[in-house]
Amino acid sequence: MTSLWCERPVGIVGLGLIGGSLGLDLRARGTEVRALVHREATAARARERGLADAVSTEAEVLRECGLIVLALPLDRLLEPDAALRQALPAQAVVTDVGSVKQPVLERWQGWHPRFVASHPMAGTAQAGVEAGLEGLFAGRPWVATPAAGTDPEALTAVRQLAEAVGADWLTCDAAAHDQAVALISHMPVLVSAALLQTAELGGAAADAAALVRRLASSGFADTSRIGGGNPELGALMARCNRPAVLQALARYRHQLEALEALVQNEAWGSLQDALSHCQALRPEFL
Amino acid sequence: MTSLWCERPVGIVGLGLIGGSLGLDLRARGTEVRALVHREATAARARERGLADAVSTEAEVLRECGLIVLALPLDRLLEPDAALRQALPAQAVVTDVGSVKQPVLERWQGWHPRFVASHPMAGTAQAGVEAGLEGLFAGRPWVATPAAGTDPEALTAVRQLAEAVGADWLTCDAAAHDQAVALISHMPVLVSAALLQTAELGGAAADAAALVRRLASSGFADTSRIGGGNPELGALMARCNRPAVLQALARYRHQLEALEALVQNEAWGSLQDALSHCQALRPEFL
């Protein structure tokens, strides 16, 4: 019988937005947190902020942990340091927080016997050791994507972790997850970025560069928000979820071209019907 | 010498969001407002809400007005009732609030000697006689697009009106206005609507209809907001600003395809550079 995760320290690898927020929430409820970070300056600041009980740049800090959360950027998660992999105790439950699940699952289930692929769907525009904040996960989905070989007790432990910080637990297939987040998160970043580029270039071409900037209002601000977000993260999501992002983009292009054809053909009734459908549809996504 | 607009009653044709808000703001500063509406039920409710001092379904209510604001939807503005056109006193300054300016200017400058094409850039998601609210125009742009034949005194009167309700006055060429609003408002509605359609269809195709809805977060909510807005308005803007909207869509498609090519070609450095540019660009539009 395995110990529940909360009876032993929780390890967190990386104290950025997700790792730092998790550390704060777990400590607030009395769980001991031990963290591994890359740089000594980060460790010092993390200690000042109280993100974990112990913070080190040495992987042995994780030795006593019963559950370890890899709160690393996707690229470092997919190509981890050898020292990190070696330092993970075989009996510990290991999970990640990456926004793409298939490639993570494929690698890590071969690397660690008690790995659970998971993805807390929470975030702000901030990153780094200053970004972590309490309550980030409350009421937000925390998705796990168990595979045939996933240890059921390990899965339960990760669920307990997610629920301990107030997240809304669900599980689904890794491929379905990656397609879903491509549709509602990764592809929209590119859709939104192209809007900013178009407003810039179209404004310049119309000799209205200042005018487009002055007239842009809250609608444009909302539509362009994620396109103007963290560029490293946007590129990394496209890179790590490339097949699903390309599929979503192809589907998107098809839909937009259909709307364009309605305008081209002056099919105003059909255009209004399409927009009415969108108006009715949107609340399902809120 | 013409009287300033504020020395005589201001007429408002239509008491929806813009007309009603204008009525409230003008009355709050002591200006007498007389309004023409289409239906008796609207007139009764507008009187209850105090949107104007006098509200009628008879165009003669406008007879004494020194300045008349046509706060009508674009289609009714472009094809007005004959009775309305006949009722507008020749000496009154007449302006509109439409979000497209070239077709309005082309028609109305031939119809009325003191017409000024203008566009207060303010709005909420609401419409109708219940929508008007105080302070809607404060700090928002109010653009006029004078042409060679525009009466300078009439232009000044409209400027005084705009500034009286706290708007930020500017003038520009009608064609530049229409191209700018296509880029930052009309085309983005279609970009945002296509995103909703894609999430729906892509989710269904991936057998993840419930998942896409559950995982969609604030980023998706923001990006899809204007696509899920008023369908009549969205279709009307595309219809009345069709050439500029088509041009903006073509330009948008080109930009999105370029980003898609970067993903296709795994040009991650270039993708991150493009997103970094967008991140730096967006504050210019806020």
Coordinates of C-alpha atoms in Angstrom, one line a residue:
Chain A
M1 CA 0.0 0.0 0.0
T2 CA 1.4 3.3 -1.1
S3 CA 1.4 6.4 1.2
L4 CA -0.8 9.2 0.2
W5 CA 1.1 12.0 -1.3
C6 CA 0.3 14.4 1.5
E7 CA 2.0 12.3 4.2
R8 CA 5.4 13.0 2.7
P9 CA 6.9 16.2 1.3
V10 CA 5.8 17.3 -2.2
G11 CA 8.6 18.1 -4.6
I12 CA 8.4 20.8 -7.2
V13 CA 10.8 21.1 -10.1
G14 CA 10.8 24.7 -11.3
L15 CA 9.3 27.7 -9.4
G16 CA 7.8 29.7 -12.2
L17 CA 4.1 30.7 -12.3
I18 CA 2.7 27.2 -11.9
G19 CA 5.4 25.7 -9.6
G20 CA 5.5 28.8 -7.4
S21 CA 1.7 29.0 -7.1
L22 CA 1.5 25.4 -6.2
G23 CA 4.2 25.8 -3.6
L24 CA 2.4 28.7 -2.0
D25 CA -1.0 26.8 -2.0
L26 CA 0.5 23.6 -0.6
R27 CA 2.4 25.3 2.2
A28 CA -0.7 27.3 3.1
R29 CA -2.5 24.1 3.8
G30 CA 0.4 22.6 5.8
T31 CA 2.1 20.4 3.2
E32 CA 5.9 20.4 3.2
V33 CA 7.3 21.5 -0.1
R34 CA 10.8 20.9 -1.4
A35 CA 11.9 22.5 -4.7
L36 CA 14.5 22.1 -7.3
V37 CA 15.4 25.1 -9.4
H38 CA 18.1 25.8 -12.0
R39 CA 19.8 28.9 -10.8
E40 CA 21.0 29.9 -7.3
A41 CA 19.6 33.4 -7.8
T42 CA 16.1 31.9 -8.4
A43 CA 16.6 29.7 -5.3
A44 CA 17.4 32.7 -3.2
R45 CA 14.4 34.7 -4.4
A46 CA 12.1 31.6 -4.0
R47 CA 13.2 31.3 -0.4
E48 CA 12.5 35.0 0.2
R49 CA 9.1 34.6 -1.3
G50 CA 8.4 31.4 0.8
L51 CA 7.5 29.4 -2.3
A52 CA 8.8 26.2 -0.7
D53 CA 10.2 25.0 2.7
A54 CA 13.5 24.0 1.1
V55 CA 14.8 25.2 -2.2
S56 CA 18.0 23.9 -3.8
T57 CA 19.8 23.7 -7.1
E58 CA 20.8 20.1 -6.2
A59 CA 18.5 17.4 -7.3
E60 CA 19.0 15.5 -4.1
V61 CA 16.5 17.9 -2.5
L62 CA 13.8 15.7 -4.0
R63 CA 15.0 12.5 -2.3
E64 CA 12.3 12.2 0.4
C65 CA 9.4 13.4 -1.7
G66 CA 6.4 11.2 -2.2
L67 CA 5.0 13.2 -5.1
I68 CA 7.1 15.3 -7.5
V69 CA 5.6 17.9 -9.8
L70 CA 7.7 18.8 -12.9
A71 CA 6.7 22.4 -13.4
L72 CA 9.1 23.0 -16.3
P73 CA 8.6 24.6 -19.7
L74 CA 7.7 22.1 -22.3
D75 CA 11.1 22.0 -24.0
R76 CA 12.9 21.3 -20.7
L77 CA 10.2 18.7 -19.8
L78 CA 10.7 16.9 -23.1
E79 CA 14.5 17.0 -22.9
P80 CA 15.2 17.0 -19.2
D81 CA 18.7 17.0 -17.6
A82 CA 20.0 13.5 -17.0
A83 CA 20.7 14.6 -13.4
L84 CA 17.0 15.3 -12.9
R85 CA 15.8 12.0 -14.3
Q86 CA 18.3 10.1 -12.1
A87 CA 17.3 12.0 -9.0
L88 CA 13.6 11.1 -9.2
P89 CA 13.0 8.3 -6.7
A90 CA 11.4 5.2 -8.3
Q91 CA 8.7 5.0 -5.7
A92 CA 7.6 8.7 -6.0
V93 CA 4.6 9.6 -8.0
V94 CA 5.8 12.0 -10.7
T95 CA 3.5 14.4 -12.7
D96 CA 4.0 17.3 -15.0
V97 CA 2.0 20.5 -15.8
G98 CA 2.7 20.8 -19.5
S99 CA 0.0 22.2 -21.9
V100 CA 0.7 19.4 -24.4
K101 CA 0.2 15.8 -23.2
Q102 CA 1.0 13.2 -26.0
P103 CA 4.7 13.8 -26.4
V104 CA 5.2 14.2 -22.6
L105 CA 3.3 10.9 -22.0
E106 CA 5.2 9.1 -24.7
R107 CA 8.6 10.0 -23.2
W108 CA 7.9 10.0 -19.5
Q109 CA 6.0 6.8 -19.2
G110 CA 9.1 5.1 -20.4
W111 CA 11.3 7.0 -18.1
H112 CA 9.4 6.7 -14.8
P113 CA 7.2 3.9 -13.6
R114 CA 4.8 6.1 -11.6
F115 CA 4.5 9.0 -14.1
V116 CA 1.1 10.7 -14.5
A117 CA 0.7 13.2 -17.3
S118 CA -1.4 16.2 -16.2
H119 CA -2.2 19.8 -17.0
P120 CA -3.6 22.4 -14.7
M121 CA -5.4 24.9 -16.9
A122 CA -4.5 28.0 -15.0
G123 CA -2.3 31.0 -15.8
T124 CA -1.7 34.7 -15.9
A125 CA 0.5 36.7 -18.2
Q126 CA 3.3 36.5 -15.7
A127 CA 6.3 34.2 -15.7
G128 CA 9.3 33.5 -13.5
V129 CA 10.0 33.3 -9.8
E130 CA 7.9 36.5 -9.1
A131 CA 4.8 35.1 -10.8
G132 CA 3.6 32.5 -8.4
L133 CA 0.5 33.5 -6.4
E134 CA -2.0 31.8 -4.0
G135 CA -5.3 30.5 -5.3
L136 CA -4.3 30.2 -8.9
F137 CA -5.8 26.8 -9.4
A138 CA -9.1 27.3 -7.5
G139 CA -12.0 26.4 -9.7
R140 CA -9.8 25.8 -12.7
P141 CA -9.7 22.5 -14.6
W142 CA -6.8 20.2 -13.8
V143 CA -6.7 17.5 -16.6
A144 CA -4.9 14.2 -16.4
T145 CA -4.4 12.0 -19.4
P146 CA -3.8 8.5 -18.0
A147 CA -2.6 5.8 -20.4
A148 CA -3.0 2.0 -20.3
G149 CA 0.2 1.7 -18.2
T150 CA -0.6 4.5 -15.7
D151 CA -0.4 3.4 -12.1
P152 CA -3.9 3.9 -10.6
E153 CA -2.6 4.8 -7.2
A154 CA -0.3 7.4 -8.8
L155 CA -3.3 8.9 -10.6
T156 CA -5.2 9.1 -7.3
A157 CA -2.3 10.9 -5.7
V158 CA -2.2 13.5 -8.4
R159 CA -6.0 13.9 -8.2
Q160 CA -5.6 14.5 -4.4
L161 CA -3.0 17.1 -5.1
A162 CA -5.2 18.9 -7.7
E163 CA -8.2 18.9 -5.4
A164 CA -6.1 20.0 -2.4
V165 CA -5.4 23.3 -4.3
G166 CA -9.1 23.6 -5.3
A167 CA -8.8 22.6 -8.9
D168 CA -11.6 20.8 -10.8
W169 CA -10.3 17.4 -11.7
L170 CA -11.0 15.6 -15.0
T171 CA -9.3 12.9 -17.1
C172 CA -9.3 12.4 -20.8
D173 CA -7.3 10.8 -23.6
A174 CA -4.0 12.5 -24.3
A175 CA -4.7 12.9 -28.0
A176 CA -8.1 14.4 -27.3
H177 CA -6.5 16.8 -24.8
D178 CA -4.0 18.0 -27.3
Q179 CA -6.6 18.5 -30.0
A180 CA -8.8 20.4 -27.6
V181 CA -6.1 22.7 -26.4
A182 CA -5.0 23.3 -30.0
L183 CA -8.5 24.5 -30.8
I184 CA -9.2 26.6 -27.7
S185 CA -5.7 27.8 -26.8
H186 CA -2.7 27.2 -29.1
M187 CA -4.2 27.9 -32.5
P188 CA -6.1 31.0 -31.2
V189 CA -2.7 32.5 -30.2
L190 CA -1.8 32.5 -33.9
V191 CA -5.2 33.8 -35.0
S192 CA -4.9 36.6 -32.5
A193 CA -1.2 37.4 -33.5
A194 CA -2.2 37.6 -37.2
L195 CA -4.8 40.2 -36.3
L196 CA -2.1 42.4 -34.7
Q197 CA 0.1 42.0 -37.8
T198 CA -2.8 42.8 -40.1
A199 CA -3.8 45.9 -38.2
E200 CA -0.2 47.1 -38.3
L201 CA 0.4 46.4 -42.0
G202 CA -3.1 47.3 -43.2
G203 CA -3.0 50.6 -41.3
A204 CA 0.4 51.5 -42.8
A205 CA -0.8 50.6 -46.3
A206 CA -3.9 52.8 -45.9
D207 CA -1.8 55.7 -44.7
A208 CA -3.7 55.2 -41.4
A209 CA -1.0 53.9 -39.1
A210 CA -1.9 56.4 -36.3
L211 CA -5.6 56.1 -37.0
V212 CA -5.8 52.4 -36.5
R213 CA -4.0 52.7 -33.2
R214 CA -6.2 55.6 -32.0
L215 CA -9.5 54.0 -33.0
A216 CA -8.8 50.5 -31.7
S217 CA -11.1 49.9 -28.7
S218 CA -11.9 47.2 -26.2
G219 CA -13.0 44.7 -28.9
F220 CA -9.6 44.9 -30.6
A221 CA -7.9 44.7 -27.2
D222 CA -9.7 41.5 -26.3
T223 CA -9.3 39.8 -29.6
S224 CA -5.5 40.6 -29.7
R225 CA -4.7 39.8 -26.1
I226 CA -3.4 36.3 -26.4
G227 CA -1.6 37.2 -29.7
G228 CA 0.4 39.8 -27.8
G229 CA 1.2 37.4 -25.0
N230 CA 4.4 35.5 -24.0
P231 CA 6.2 34.7 -27.3
E232 CA 8.4 31.9 -25.9
L233 CA 5.2 30.1 -24.7
G234 CA 3.3 30.6 -27.9
A235 CA 6.1 29.3 -30.0
L236 CA 6.7 26.4 -27.6
M237 CA 3.0 25.3 -27.7
A238 CA 3.0 25.3 -31.5
R239 CA 6.2 23.4 -31.5
C240 CA 5.2 20.7 -29.0
N241 CA 1.6 20.4 -30.3
R242 CA 2.4 20.9 -34.0
P243 CA 0.2 18.2 -35.6
A244 CA -2.9 19.3 -33.7
V245 CA -2.1 23.0 -34.2
L246 CA -1.7 22.5 -38.0
Q247 CA -5.0 20.6 -38.1
A248 CA -6.8 23.3 -36.1
L249 CA -5.3 26.0 -38.3
A250 CA -6.4 24.2 -41.5
R251 CA -9.9 23.9 -40.1
Y252 CA -9.9 27.6 -39.0
R253 CA -8.8 28.7 -42.4
H254 CA -11.6 26.8 -44.0
Q255 CA -14.2 28.5 -41.7
L256 CA -12.8 31.9 -42.2
E257 CA -12.8 31.4 -46.0
A258 CA -16.4 30.4 -45.8
L259 CA -17.3 33.6 -44.0
E260 CA -15.2 35.6 -46.5
A261 CA -17.2 33.9 -49.3
L262 CA -20.5 35.1 -47.8
V263 CA -19.2 38.7 -47.8
Q264 CA -17.8 38.3 -51.3
N265 CA -21.2 36.9 -52.5
E266 CA -23.2 39.5 -50.5
A267 CA -25.0 36.6 -48.8
W268 CA -26.0 38.9 -45.9
G269 CA -28.8 36.6 -44.6
S270 CA -26.4 33.7 -44.4
L271 CA -23.8 35.8 -42.8
Q272 CA -26.2 37.0 -40.2
D273 CA -27.3 33.4 -39.6
A274 CA -23.7 32.3 -39.1
L275 CA -23.1 35.1 -36.6
S276 CA -26.4 34.3 -34.8
H277 CA -25.1 30.7 -34.4
C278 CA -21.8 32.0 -33.0
Q279 CA -23.7 34.3 -30.6
A280 CA -25.7 31.3 -29.3
L281 CA -22.6 29.1 -29.3
R282 CA -20.2 31.2 -27.3
P283 CA -21.9 30.8 -23.8
E284 CA -21.2 27.1 -24.1
F285 CA -17.5 27.9 -23.9
L286 CA -17.7 30.3 -20.9
Chain B
M1 CA -24.0 83.8 -38.3
T2 CA -25.4 80.4 -37.2
S3 CA -26.5 79.8 -33.7
L4 CA -24.4 77.3 -31.8
W5 CA -26.1 73.9 -31.5
C6 CA -26.6 74.2 -27.8
E7 CA -28.8 77.3 -28.0
R8 CA -31.6 75.3 -29.6
P9 CA -32.9 71.8 -28.9
V10 CA -30.9 68.9 -30.1
G11 CA -32.8 66.3 -32.1
I12 CA -32.1 62.6 -31.9
V13 CA -33.5 60.1 -34.4
G14 CA -33.5 56.7 -32.8
L15 CA -33.1 56.0 -29.1
G16 CA -31.0 52.8 -29.1
L17 CA -27.6 52.5 -27.3
I18 CA -26.1 55.6 -29.0
G19 CA -29.1 57.8 -29.3
G20 CA -30.3 57.0 -25.8
S21 CA -26.9 57.5 -24.2
L22 CA -26.6 60.8 -26.0
G23 CA -30.0 61.9 -24.8
L24 CA -29.1 61.2 -21.2
D25 CA -25.8 63.0 -21.4
L26 CA -27.2 66.0 -23.1
R27 CA -30.1 66.3 -20.7
A28 CA -27.8 65.9 -17.7
R29 CA -25.9 69.0 -18.9
G30 CA -29.1 71.0 -19.4
T31 CA -29.6 70.7 -23.2
E32 CA -33.1 70.2 -24.4
V33 CA -33.5 67.0 -26.4
R34 CA -36.3 66.1 -28.8
A35 CA -36.4 62.6 -30.2
L36 CA -38.0 60.8 -33.1
V37 CA -38.5 57.0 -32.8
H38 CA -40.2 54.4 -35.0
R39 CA -42.7 52.8 -32.6
E40 CA -45.1 54.1 -30.0
A41 CA -44.0 51.5 -27.5
T42 CA -40.4 52.7 -27.8
A43 CA -41.5 56.3 -27.4
A44 CA -43.4 55.4 -24.2
R45 CA -40.4 53.6 -22.7
A46 CA -38.0 56.3 -23.7
R47 CA -40.2 58.9 -21.9
E48 CA -40.2 56.7 -18.8
R49 CA -36.4 56.4 -18.9
G50 CA -36.1 60.2 -19.5
L51 CA -34.0 59.7 -22.6
A52 CA -35.3 63.0 -24.1
D53 CA -37.5 65.9 -23.1
A54 CA -40.0 65.1 -25.9
V55 CA -40.3 61.8 -27.8
S56 CA -42.6 61.3 -30.7
T57 CA -43.2 59.0 -33.7
E58 CA -44.0 62.1 -35.8
A59 CA -41.0 63.7 -37.6
E60 CA -42.3 67.2 -36.9
V61 CA -40.9 66.8 -33.4
L62 CA -37.6 67.8 -35.0
R63 CA -38.8 71.1 -36.4
E64 CA -37.2 73.5 -33.9
C65 CA -33.9 71.6 -33.6
G66 CA -30.6 73.3 -34.4
L67 CA -28.7 70.0 -34.6
I68 CA -30.1 66.6 -35.4
V69 CA -28.2 63.3 -34.7
L70 CA -29.3 60.4 -36.9
A71 CA -28.7 57.5 -34.4
L72 CA -30.0 54.9 -36.8
P73 CA -28.7 51.5 -37.8
L74 CA -26.6 51.7 -40.9
D75 CA -29.3 50.2 -43.2
R76 CA -31.9 52.6 -42.1
L77 CA -29.4 55.4 -42.3
L78 CA -28.5 54.5 -45.9
E79 CA -32.2 54.1 -46.9
P80 CA -34.1 56.5 -44.7
D81 CA -37.8 57.1 -44.7
A82 CA -38.8 59.8 -47.1
A83 CA -40.7 61.4 -44.3
L84 CA -37.6 61.7 -42.2
R85 CA -35.6 63.3 -45.0
Q86 CA -38.4 65.8 -45.6
A87 CA -38.7 66.7 -42.0
L88 CA -35.1 67.7 -41.5
P89 CA -35.0 71.5 -41.4
A90 CA -32.6 72.8 -44.1
Q91 CA -30.9 75.2 -41.6
A92 CA -30.3 72.4 -39.0
V93 CA -26.9 70.7 -38.7
V94 CA -27.4 67.0 -39.3
T95 CA -24.9 64.3 -38.3
D96 CA -25.0 60.5 -38.0
V97 CA -23.3 57.9 -35.8
G98 CA -22.7 55.1 -38.3
S99 CA -19.6 52.9 -38.1
V100 CA -19.0 53.2 -41.9
K101 CA -18.5 56.6 -43.4
Q102 CA -18.0 56.6 -47.2
P103 CA -21.5 55.4 -48.3
V104 CA -23.2 57.5 -45.6
L105 CA -21.3 60.6 -46.8
E106 CA -21.9 59.9 -50.4
R107 CA -25.7 59.8 -49.9
W108 CA -26.3 62.3 -47.2
Q109 CA -24.1 65.2 -48.5
G110 CA -26.4 65.2 -51.5
W111 CA -29.5 65.0 -49.4
H112 CA -28.8 67.7 -46.8
P113 CA -26.7 70.9 -47.1
R114 CA -25.4 70.9 -43.6
F115 CA -24.7 67.2 -43.2
V116 CA -21.5 66.1 -41.2
A117 CA -20.6 62.4 -41.3
S118 CA -19.4 61.3 -37.8
H119 CA -18.8 58.2 -35.8
P120 CA -18.7 58.1 -32.0
M121 CA -16.5 55.0 -31.2
A122 CA -18.4 53.8 -28.1
G123 CA -20.5 50.9 -27.4
T124 CA -21.6 48.0 -25.2
A125 CA -23.1 44.7 -26.1
Q126 CA -26.5 46.1 -25.5
A127 CA -29.0 47.5 -28.0
G128 CA -32.5 49.0 -27.9
V129 CA -34.3 51.5 -25.8
E130 CA -33.1 50.0 -22.6
A131 CA -29.4 50.2 -23.6
G132 CA -28.7 53.9 -23.3
L133 CA -26.5 54.9 -20.4
E134 CA -24.8 58.1 -19.1
G135 CA -21.2 58.6 -19.7
L136 CA -20.9 56.3 -22.7
F137 CA -18.8 58.7 -24.8
A138 CA -16.4 60.0 -22.1
G139 CA -12.9 59.6 -23.2
R140 CA -13.9 57.7 -26.3
P141 CA -12.9 58.8 -29.9
W142 CA -15.6 60.6 -31.9
V143 CA -14.4 60.8 -35.5
A144 CA -15.8 63.1 -38.1
T145 CA -15.0 62.6 -41.8
P146 CA -15.6 66.0 -43.5
A147 CA -15.5 66.2 -47.3
A148 CA -14.8 69.1 -49.6
G149 CA -18.4 70.3 -49.4
T150 CA -18.8 70.0 -45.6
D151 CA -20.0 73.2 -44.0
P152 CA -17.3 74.3 -41.5
E153 CA -19.8 75.8 -39.1
A154 CA -21.7 72.5 -39.1
L155 CA -18.5 70.6 -38.4
T156 CA -17.8 72.9 -35.5
A157 CA -21.3 72.3 -34.1
V158 CA -20.8 68.6 -34.2
R159 CA -17.4 68.9 -32.5
Q160 CA -19.1 70.9 -29.7
L161 CA -21.7 68.2 -29.3
A162 CA -19.0 65.5 -29.1
E163 CA -16.9 67.4 -26.6
A164 CA -20.0 68.3 -24.6
V165 CA -20.4 64.6 -23.8
G166 CA -16.7 64.2 -23.1
A167 CA -15.6 62.5 -26.3
D168 CA -12.2 62.8 -27.9
W169 CA -12.7 64.6 -31.2
L170 CA -10.8 63.8 -34.3
T171 CA -11.3 64.1 -38.1
C172 CA -10.0 62.0 -40.9
D173 CA -10.7 61.1 -44.5
A174 CA -13.8 58.9 -44.9
A175 CA -12.0 56.2 -46.9
A176 CA -9.2 56.0 -44.3
H177 CA -11.8 55.7 -41.5
D178 CA -13.5 52.9 -43.3
Q179 CA -10.3 51.0 -43.9
A180 CA -9.2 51.6 -40.3
V181 CA -12.5 50.3 -38.7
A182 CA -12.4 47.3 -41.1
L183 CA -9.0 46.4 -39.7
I184 CA -9.7 47.0 -36.0
S185 CA -13.4 46.3 -35.7
H186 CA -15.3 44.8 -38.7
M187 CA -12.9 42.2 -40.0
P188 CA -12.0 41.0 -36.4
V189 CA -15.7 40.1 -35.8
L190 CA -15.3 37.5 -38.6
V191 CA -11.9 36.3 -37.4
S192 CA -13.4 35.9 -33.9
A193 CA -16.6 34.2 -35.2
A194 CA -14.5 31.7 -37.3
L195 CA -12.7 30.8 -34.1
L196 CA -16.0 29.8 -32.4
Q197 CA -17.1 27.8 -35.4
T198 CA -13.7 26.0 -35.5
A199 CA -13.8 25.1 -31.8
E200 CA -17.3 23.7 -32.2
L201 CA -16.6 21.7 -35.4
G202 CA -13.0 20.7 -34.5
G203 CA -14.2 19.6 -31.0
A204 CA -16.9 17.5 -32.5
A205 CA -14.6 15.9 -35.1
A206 CA -12.1 15.0 -32.3
D207 CA -14.9 13.5 -30.2
A208 CA -14.1 16.2 -27.7
A209 CA -17.2 18.4 -27.9
A210 CA -17.6 18.5 -24.1
L211 CA -13.8 18.8 -23.5
V212 CA -13.3 21.9 -25.7
R213 CA -16.2 23.6 -23.8
R214 CA -14.8 22.6 -20.4
L215 CA -11.2 23.5 -21.1
A216 CA -11.9 26.9 -22.8
S217 CA -10.5 29.6 -20.5
S218 CA -10.3 33.4 -20.3
G219 CA -8.0 33.5 -23.4
F220 CA -10.7 31.8 -25.5
A221 CA -13.4 34.0 -23.9
D222 CA -11.6 37.1 -24.9
T223 CA -10.7 36.1 -28.4
S224 CA -14.2 34.9 -29.1
R225 CA -16.0 37.9 -27.5
I226 CA -16.7 40.0 -30.6
G227 CA -17.4 37.0 -32.7
G228 CA -20.3 36.1 -30.3
G229 CA -21.7 39.6 -30.4
N230 CA -24.7 41.2 -32.0
P231 CA -25.2 39.3 -35.3
E232 CA -27.3 42.0 -37.0
L233 CA -24.6 44.6 -36.3
G234 CA -21.8 42.3 -37.5
A235 CA -23.5 41.5 -40.8
L236 CA -24.5 45.1 -41.3
M237 CA -20.9 46.3 -40.9
A238 CA -19.6 43.8 -43.4
R239 CA -22.4 44.8 -45.8
C240 CA -21.9 48.5 -45.5
N241 CA -18.1 48.3 -45.5
R242 CA -17.7 45.4 -47.9
P243 CA -14.7 46.6 -50.0
A244 CA -12.6 47.5 -46.9
V245 CA -13.6 44.3 -45.0
L246 CA -12.7 42.1 -48.0
Q247 CA -9.4 43.9 -48.3
A248 CA -8.7 43.4 -44.6
L249 CA -9.7 39.8 -44.7
A250 CA -7.4 39.1 -47.7
R251 CA -4.5 40.7 -45.8
Y252 CA -5.4 38.8 -42.7
R253 CA -5.5 35.5 -44.5
H254 CA -2.0 36.3 -45.9
Q255 CA -0.6 36.9 -42.4
L256 CA -2.2 33.8 -40.9
E257 CA -0.9 31.7 -43.8
A258 CA 2.6 33.0 -43.2
L259 CA 2.4 32.0 -39.5
E260 CA 1.0 28.6 -40.5
A261 CA 4.0 28.2 -42.9
L262 CA 6.4 28.8 -40.0
V263 CA 4.7 26.0 -38.0
Q264 CA 4.6 23.8 -41.1
N265 CA 8.3 24.4 -41.7
E266 CA 9.2 24.1 -38.0
A267 CA 10.8 27.6 -38.2
W268 CA 10.5 28.0 -34.4
G269 CA 13.0 30.9 -34.1
S270 CA 11.1 32.9 -36.8
L271 CA 7.8 32.1 -35.1
Q272 CA 9.0 33.3 -31.8
D273 CA 10.4 36.5 -33.4
A274 CA 7.0 37.1 -35.0
L275 CA 5.2 36.6 -31.7
S276 CA 7.8 38.9 -30.0
H277 CA 6.9 41.6 -32.5
C278 CA 3.2 41.1 -31.8
Q279 CA 3.9 41.4 -28.0
A280 CA 5.7 44.7 -28.6
L281 CA 3.1 45.9 -31.0
R282 CA 0.0 45.4 -29.0
P283 CA 0.4 48.2 -26.4
E284 CA 0.4 50.7 -29.4
F285 CA -3.3 49.7 -29.9
L286 CA -4.4 50.0 -26.3

